[in-house]
Amino acid sequence: MNDVVVRAAGPDELEVVEGLLKEASAWLAARGIDQWQYPPHTDRITRALERGDCYLAFRNDKPAGTLQVDDFADPEFWTADDRPETALYVHRMAVSREASGEGLGAVLLDWAAGQARDAGKTWLRLDAWKDNPGLHRYYEEHGFELVRIVDLPHRRSGALYQRRVNRDAPVPRASRSD
């Protein structure tokens, strides 16, 4: 999948990002998975777009995926003992149904790991829905290890995963266009 270009999404691309997230939400609902069954957090996405932390992946000049990568370690999940400053964090990753099954999610995770490596971080981390074992398997198949599950009554997410950044890894397969 060498035809992927990842670039920072602009504030004028909020609808594109939200569209990808809504599509993922509908797909999850159709499979009986309650993950993301609420409107996208427009306020959080807007702030990420303004900071340059929200990215779009394009294939053949068409939006095919999105993710947010930043240094925000949710304090309800990641503790001082986790040394949050040693990681970059992935949030709101979604791949279009048209591109699903083609390895784009793996490309995005590798790309994010490259961003962590370039930032001098040790880890790429994320939190996943606690009761989505298929998603847990997916992350584990892509080199992530379960750190722990944080069970807060007001949060559905809380399965914490991390993947060590390989300092000697080749440049991620997706090209970056800023």
PDB file of C-alpha atoms in Angstrom:
ATOM      1  CA  MET A   1       0.000   0.000   0.000  1.00  0.00           C
ATOM      2  CA  ASN A   2       2.547   2.559  -1.168  1.00  0.00           C
ATOM      3  CA  ASP A   3      -0.042   4.924  -2.583  1.00  0.00           C
ATOM      4  CA  VAL A   4      -1.049   6.381   0.808  1.00  0.00           C
ATOM      5  CA  VAL A   5      -0.347  10.000   1.651  1.00  0.00           C
ATOM      6  CA  VAL A   6      -0.876  11.175   5.221  1.00  0.00           C
ATOM      7  CA  ARG A   7      -1.114  14.861   5.940  1.00  0.00           C
ATOM      8  CA  ALA A   8      -2.409  17.169   8.627  1.00  0.00           C
ATOM      9  CA  ALA A   9      -6.082  17.921   8.095  1.00  0.00           C
ATOM     10  CA  GLY A  10      -7.037  21.558   7.949  1.00  0.00           C
ATOM     11  CA  PRO A  11      -9.800  23.233   9.963  1.00  0.00           C
ATOM     12  CA  ASP A  12     -11.863  23.352   6.766  1.00  0.00           C
ATOM     13  CA  GLU A  13     -11.849  19.517   6.656  1.00  0.00           C
ATOM     14  CA  LEU A  14     -13.913  18.953   9.802  1.00  0.00           C
ATOM     15  CA  GLU A  15     -16.752  17.455   7.756  1.00  0.00           C
ATOM     16  CA  VAL A  16     -14.371  14.993   6.075  1.00  0.00           C
ATOM     17  CA  VAL A  17     -13.005  13.799   9.426  1.00  0.00           C
ATOM     18  CA  GLU A  18     -16.477  13.595  10.954  1.00  0.00           C
ATOM     19  CA  GLY A  19     -17.735  11.720   7.892  1.00  0.00           C
ATOM     20  CA  LEU A  20     -15.080   9.033   8.317  1.00  0.00           C
ATOM     21  CA  LEU A  21     -15.887   8.707  12.021  1.00  0.00           C
ATOM     22  CA  LYS A  22     -19.647   8.531  11.387  1.00  0.00           C
ATOM     23  CA  GLU A  23     -19.116   5.880   8.738  1.00  0.00           C
ATOM     24  CA  ALA A  24     -17.073   3.828  11.222  1.00  0.00           C
ATOM     25  CA  SER A  25     -19.760   4.319  13.866  1.00  0.00           C
ATOM     26  CA  ALA A  26     -22.486   3.067  11.514  1.00  0.00           C
ATOM     27  CA  TRP A  27     -20.391   0.036  10.562  1.00  0.00           C
ATOM     28  CA  LEU A  28     -19.788  -0.804  14.226  1.00  0.00           C
ATOM     29  CA  ALA A  29     -23.501  -0.455  15.013  1.00  0.00           C
ATOM     30  CA  ALA A  30     -24.387  -2.773  12.128  1.00  0.00           C
ATOM     31  CA  ARG A  31     -22.114  -5.385  13.705  1.00  0.00           C
ATOM     32  CA  GLY A  32     -23.763  -4.994  17.126  1.00  0.00           C
ATOM     33  CA  ILE A  33     -20.822  -3.112  18.650  1.00  0.00           C
ATOM     34  CA  ASP A  34     -21.796  -0.112  20.771  1.00  0.00           C
ATOM     35  CA  GLN A  35     -18.476   1.700  20.274  1.00  0.00           C
ATOM     36  CA  TRP A  36     -18.740   5.322  19.068  1.00  0.00           C
ATOM     37  CA  GLN A  37     -22.529   5.310  19.117  1.00  0.00           C
ATOM     38  CA  TYR A  38     -22.715   9.039  19.739  1.00  0.00           C
ATOM     39  CA  PRO A  39     -22.051  12.032  17.519  1.00  0.00           C
ATOM     40  CA  PRO A  40     -18.340  12.762  16.999  1.00  0.00           C
ATOM     41  CA  HIS A  41     -16.858  15.159  19.541  1.00  0.00           C
ATOM     42  CA  THR A  42     -16.817  18.144  17.184  1.00  0.00           C
ATOM     43  CA  ASP A  43     -15.214  20.385  19.812  1.00  0.00           C
ATOM     44  CA  ARG A  44     -12.287  17.996  20.369  1.00  0.00           C
ATOM     45  CA  ILE A  45     -11.828  17.371  16.658  1.00  0.00           C
ATOM     46  CA  THR A  46     -11.894  21.106  15.927  1.00  0.00           C
ATOM     47  CA  ARG A  47      -9.187  21.752  18.530  1.00  0.00           C
ATOM     48  CA  ALA A  48      -7.075  18.909  17.077  1.00  0.00           C
ATOM     49  CA  LEU A  49      -7.502  20.360  13.578  1.00  0.00           C
ATOM     50  CA  GLU A  50      -6.428  23.781  14.812  1.00  0.00           C
ATOM     51  CA  ARG A  51      -3.352  22.323  16.536  1.00  0.00           C
ATOM     52  CA  GLY A  52      -2.396  20.237  13.498  1.00  0.00           C
ATOM     53  CA  ASP A  53      -2.824  16.952  15.418  1.00  0.00           C
ATOM     54  CA  CYS A  54      -5.587  15.490  13.255  1.00  0.00           C
ATOM     55  CA  TYR A  55      -4.505  13.719  10.089  1.00  0.00           C
ATOM     56  CA  LEU A  56      -6.115  12.418   6.949  1.00  0.00           C
ATOM     57  CA  ALA A  57      -4.855   9.504   4.889  1.00  0.00           C
ATOM     58  CA  PHE A  58      -5.489   9.697   1.158  1.00  0.00           C
ATOM     59  CA  ARG A  59      -5.467   6.967  -1.454  1.00  0.00           C
ATOM     60  CA  ASN A  60      -5.780   8.043  -5.057  1.00  0.00           C
ATOM     61  CA  ASP A  61      -6.433  11.609  -3.831  1.00  0.00           C
ATOM     62  CA  LYS A  62      -9.490  10.415  -1.884  1.00  0.00           C
ATOM     63  CA  PRO A  63      -9.830  10.536   1.948  1.00  0.00           C
ATOM     64  CA  ALA A  64      -9.527   6.961   3.192  1.00  0.00           C
ATOM     65  CA  GLY A  65      -8.746   7.299   6.891  1.00  0.00           C
ATOM     66  CA  THR A  66      -8.188   9.619   9.802  1.00  0.00           C
ATOM     67  CA  LEU A  67      -6.421   9.613  13.139  1.00  0.00           C
ATOM     68  CA  GLN A  68      -5.269  12.030  15.773  1.00  0.00           C
ATOM     69  CA  VAL A  69      -1.713  11.775  17.086  1.00  0.00           C
ATOM     70  CA  ASP A  70      -0.555  13.949  19.950  1.00  0.00           C
ATOM     71  CA  ASP A  71       1.050  13.930  23.378  1.00  0.00           C
ATOM     72  CA  PHE A  72      -2.236  13.968  25.332  1.00  0.00           C
ATOM     73  CA  ALA A  73      -2.185  11.168  27.897  1.00  0.00           C
ATOM     74  CA  ASP A  74      -5.691  10.954  29.313  1.00  0.00           C
ATOM     75  CA  PRO A  75      -5.102  11.373  33.063  1.00  0.00           C
ATOM     76  CA  GLU A  76      -7.978   9.008  33.871  1.00  0.00           C
ATOM     77  CA  PHE A  77      -6.034   6.253  32.112  1.00  0.00           C
ATOM     78  CA  TRP A  78      -2.312   6.993  32.077  1.00  0.00           C
ATOM     79  CA  THR A  79      -0.629   7.597  35.430  1.00  0.00           C
ATOM     80  CA  ALA A  80       2.632   9.252  36.400  1.00  0.00           C
ATOM     81  CA  ASP A  81       4.083   5.736  36.782  1.00  0.00           C
ATOM     82  CA  ASP A  82       3.439   5.212  33.040  1.00  0.00           C
ATOM     83  CA  ARG A  83       5.695   8.191  32.298  1.00  0.00           C
ATOM     84  CA  PRO A  84       3.194   9.756  29.860  1.00  0.00           C
ATOM     85  CA  GLU A  85       5.841  12.076  28.428  1.00  0.00           C
ATOM     86  CA  THR A  86       7.611   9.078  26.856  1.00  0.00           C
ATOM     87  CA  ALA A  87       4.805   8.455  24.368  1.00  0.00           C
ATOM     88  CA  LEU A  88       2.642   9.809  21.597  1.00  0.00           C
ATOM     89  CA  TYR A  89      -1.018   8.825  21.688  1.00  0.00           C
ATOM     90  CA  VAL A  90      -3.397   7.768  18.927  1.00  0.00           C
ATOM     91  CA  HIS A  91      -7.009   8.899  19.172  1.00  0.00           C
ATOM     92  CA  ARG A  92     -10.044   8.521  16.890  1.00  0.00           C
ATOM     93  CA  MET A  93      -8.526   6.318  14.199  1.00  0.00           C
ATOM     94  CA  ALA A  94     -10.974   5.276  11.480  1.00  0.00           C
ATOM     95  CA  VAL A  95     -10.662   3.809   8.000  1.00  0.00           C
ATOM     96  CA  SER A  96     -13.308   4.198   5.313  1.00  0.00           C
ATOM     97  CA  ARG A  97     -15.288   1.088   4.448  1.00  0.00           C
ATOM     98  CA  GLU A  98     -14.042   1.398   0.883  1.00  0.00           C
ATOM     99  CA  ALA A  99     -10.448   1.040   2.103  1.00  0.00           C
ATOM    100  CA  SER A 100     -11.123  -1.535   4.833  1.00  0.00           C
ATOM    101  CA  GLY A 101      -9.334  -4.845   4.606  1.00  0.00           C
ATOM    102  CA  GLU A 102      -6.485  -3.347   2.583  1.00  0.00           C
ATOM    103  CA  GLY A 103      -4.082  -2.739   5.463  1.00  0.00           C
ATOM    104  CA  LEU A 104      -4.607   1.005   5.773  1.00  0.00           C
ATOM    105  CA  GLY A 105      -5.048   0.791   9.563  1.00  0.00           C
ATOM    106  CA  ALA A 106      -1.645  -0.901   9.838  1.00  0.00           C
ATOM    107  CA  VAL A 107      -0.117   1.777   7.617  1.00  0.00           C
ATOM    108  CA  LEU A 108      -1.580   4.500   9.846  1.00  0.00           C
ATOM    109  CA  LEU A 109      -0.264   2.831  12.996  1.00  0.00           C
ATOM    110  CA  ASP A 110       3.190   2.454  11.438  1.00  0.00           C
ATOM    111  CA  TRP A 111       3.056   6.092  10.346  1.00  0.00           C
ATOM    112  CA  ALA A 112       2.083   7.183  13.874  1.00  0.00           C
ATOM    113  CA  ALA A 113       4.938   5.094  15.291  1.00  0.00           C
ATOM    114  CA  GLY A 114       7.248   6.955  12.917  1.00  0.00           C
ATOM    115  CA  GLN A 115       5.939  10.247  14.282  1.00  0.00           C
ATOM    116  CA  ALA A 116       6.649   9.027  17.816  1.00  0.00           C
ATOM    117  CA  ARG A 117      10.127   7.917  16.789  1.00  0.00           C
ATOM    118  CA  ASP A 118      10.833  11.267  15.148  1.00  0.00           C
ATOM    119  CA  ALA A 119       9.647  13.036  18.313  1.00  0.00           C
ATOM    120  CA  GLY A 120      12.125  10.989  20.386  1.00  0.00           C
ATOM    121  CA  LYS A 121       9.405   8.999  22.155  1.00  0.00           C
ATOM    122  CA  THR A 122       9.686   5.420  23.373  1.00  0.00           C
ATOM    123  CA  TRP A 123       6.035   4.396  23.000  1.00  0.00           C
ATOM    124  CA  LEU A 124       3.014   4.733  20.780  1.00  0.00           C
ATOM    125  CA  ARG A 125      -0.073   4.370  22.974  1.00  0.00           C
ATOM    126  CA  LEU A 126      -3.833   4.278  22.674  1.00  0.00           C
ATOM    127  CA  ASP A 127      -6.928   3.416  24.615  1.00  0.00           C
ATOM    128  CA  ALA A 128      -9.519   1.113  23.112  1.00  0.00           C
ATOM    129  CA  TRP A 129     -13.120   0.242  23.880  1.00  0.00           C
ATOM    130  CA  LYS A 130     -13.081  -2.169  26.837  1.00  0.00           C
ATOM    131  CA  ASP A 131     -15.629  -4.602  25.428  1.00  0.00           C
ATOM    132  CA  ASN A 132     -14.455  -4.891  21.830  1.00  0.00           C
ATOM    133  CA  PRO A 133     -12.265  -8.024  21.778  1.00  0.00           C
ATOM    134  CA  GLY A 134     -11.956  -7.887  17.995  1.00  0.00           C
ATOM    135  CA  LEU A 135     -10.345  -4.466  18.276  1.00  0.00           C
ATOM    136  CA  HIS A 136      -8.047  -5.733  21.031  1.00  0.00           C
ATOM    137  CA  ARG A 137      -6.908  -8.591  18.766  1.00  0.00           C
ATOM    138  CA  TYR A 138      -6.345  -6.130  15.933  1.00  0.00           C
ATOM    139  CA  TYR A 139      -4.001  -3.979  18.027  1.00  0.00           C
ATOM    140  CA  GLU A 140      -2.197  -7.025  19.411  1.00  0.00           C
ATOM    141  CA  GLU A 141      -1.688  -8.332  15.865  1.00  0.00           C
ATOM    142  CA  HIS A 142      -0.039  -4.993  15.063  1.00  0.00           C
ATOM    143  CA  GLY A 143       2.516  -5.151  17.851  1.00  0.00           C
ATOM    144  CA  PHE A 144       0.632  -3.528  20.719  1.00  0.00           C
ATOM    145  CA  GLU A 145       0.647  -5.005  24.197  1.00  0.00           C
ATOM    146  CA  LEU A 146      -2.145  -4.620  26.720  1.00  0.00           C
ATOM    147  CA  VAL A 147      -0.924  -2.512  29.631  1.00  0.00           C
ATOM    148  CA  ARG A 148      -4.113  -2.793  31.695  1.00  0.00           C
ATOM    149  CA  ILE A 149      -7.833  -2.232  31.596  1.00  0.00           C
ATOM    150  CA  VAL A 150      -9.087   0.761  33.534  1.00  0.00           C
ATOM    151  CA  ASP A 151     -12.711   0.211  34.453  1.00  0.00           C
ATOM    152  CA  LEU A 152     -14.372   3.550  35.150  1.00  0.00           C
ATOM    153  CA  PRO A 153     -18.180   3.551  35.284  1.00  0.00           C
ATOM    154  CA  HIS A 154     -18.442   6.700  33.157  1.00  0.00           C
ATOM    155  CA  ARG A 155     -16.016   5.543  30.436  1.00  0.00           C
ATOM    156  CA  ARG A 156     -16.507   2.762  27.872  1.00  0.00           C
ATOM    157  CA  SER A 157     -12.920   3.036  26.695  1.00  0.00           C
ATOM    158  CA  GLY A 158     -10.144   1.916  28.990  1.00  0.00           C
ATOM    159  CA  ALA A 159      -8.211  -0.959  27.408  1.00  0.00           C
ATOM    160  CA  LEU A 160      -4.745   0.614  27.377  1.00  0.00           C
ATOM    161  CA  TYR A 161      -2.265  -0.513  24.736  1.00  0.00           C
ATOM    162  CA  GLN A 162       1.258   0.456  23.861  1.00  0.00           C
ATOM    163  CA  ARG A 163       3.825  -0.445  21.243  1.00  0.00           C
ATOM    164  CA  ARG A 164       7.529   0.237  21.631  1.00  0.00           C
ATOM    165  CA  VAL A 165       8.860   2.564  18.966  1.00  0.00           C
ATOM    166  CA  ASN A 166      11.561   0.949  16.872  1.00  0.00           C
ATOM    167  CA  ARG A 167      14.344   3.508  16.527  1.00  0.00           C
ATOM    168  CA  ASP A 168      15.864   1.532  13.642  1.00  0.00           C
ATOM    169  CA  ALA A 169      12.638   1.054  11.690  1.00  0.00           C
ATOM    170  CA  PRO A 170      12.573   2.189   8.090  1.00  0.00           C
ATOM    171  CA  VAL A 171      10.567   5.243   7.165  1.00  0.00           C
ATOM    172  CA  PRO A 172       6.852   4.389   7.485  1.00  0.00           C
ATOM    173  CA  ARG A 173       5.179   3.244   4.293  1.00  0.00           C
ATOM    174  CA  ALA A 174       2.863   6.239   4.073  1.00  0.00           C
ATOM    175  CA  SER A 175       4.420   9.409   2.814  1.00  0.00           C
ATOM    176  CA  ARG A 176       3.882  12.622   4.713  1.00  0.00           C
ATOM    177  CA  SER A 177       2.630  15.708   2.974  1.00  0.00           C
ATOM    178  CA  ASP A 178       2.420  18.796   5.192  1.00  0.00           C
TER     179      ASP A 178
END
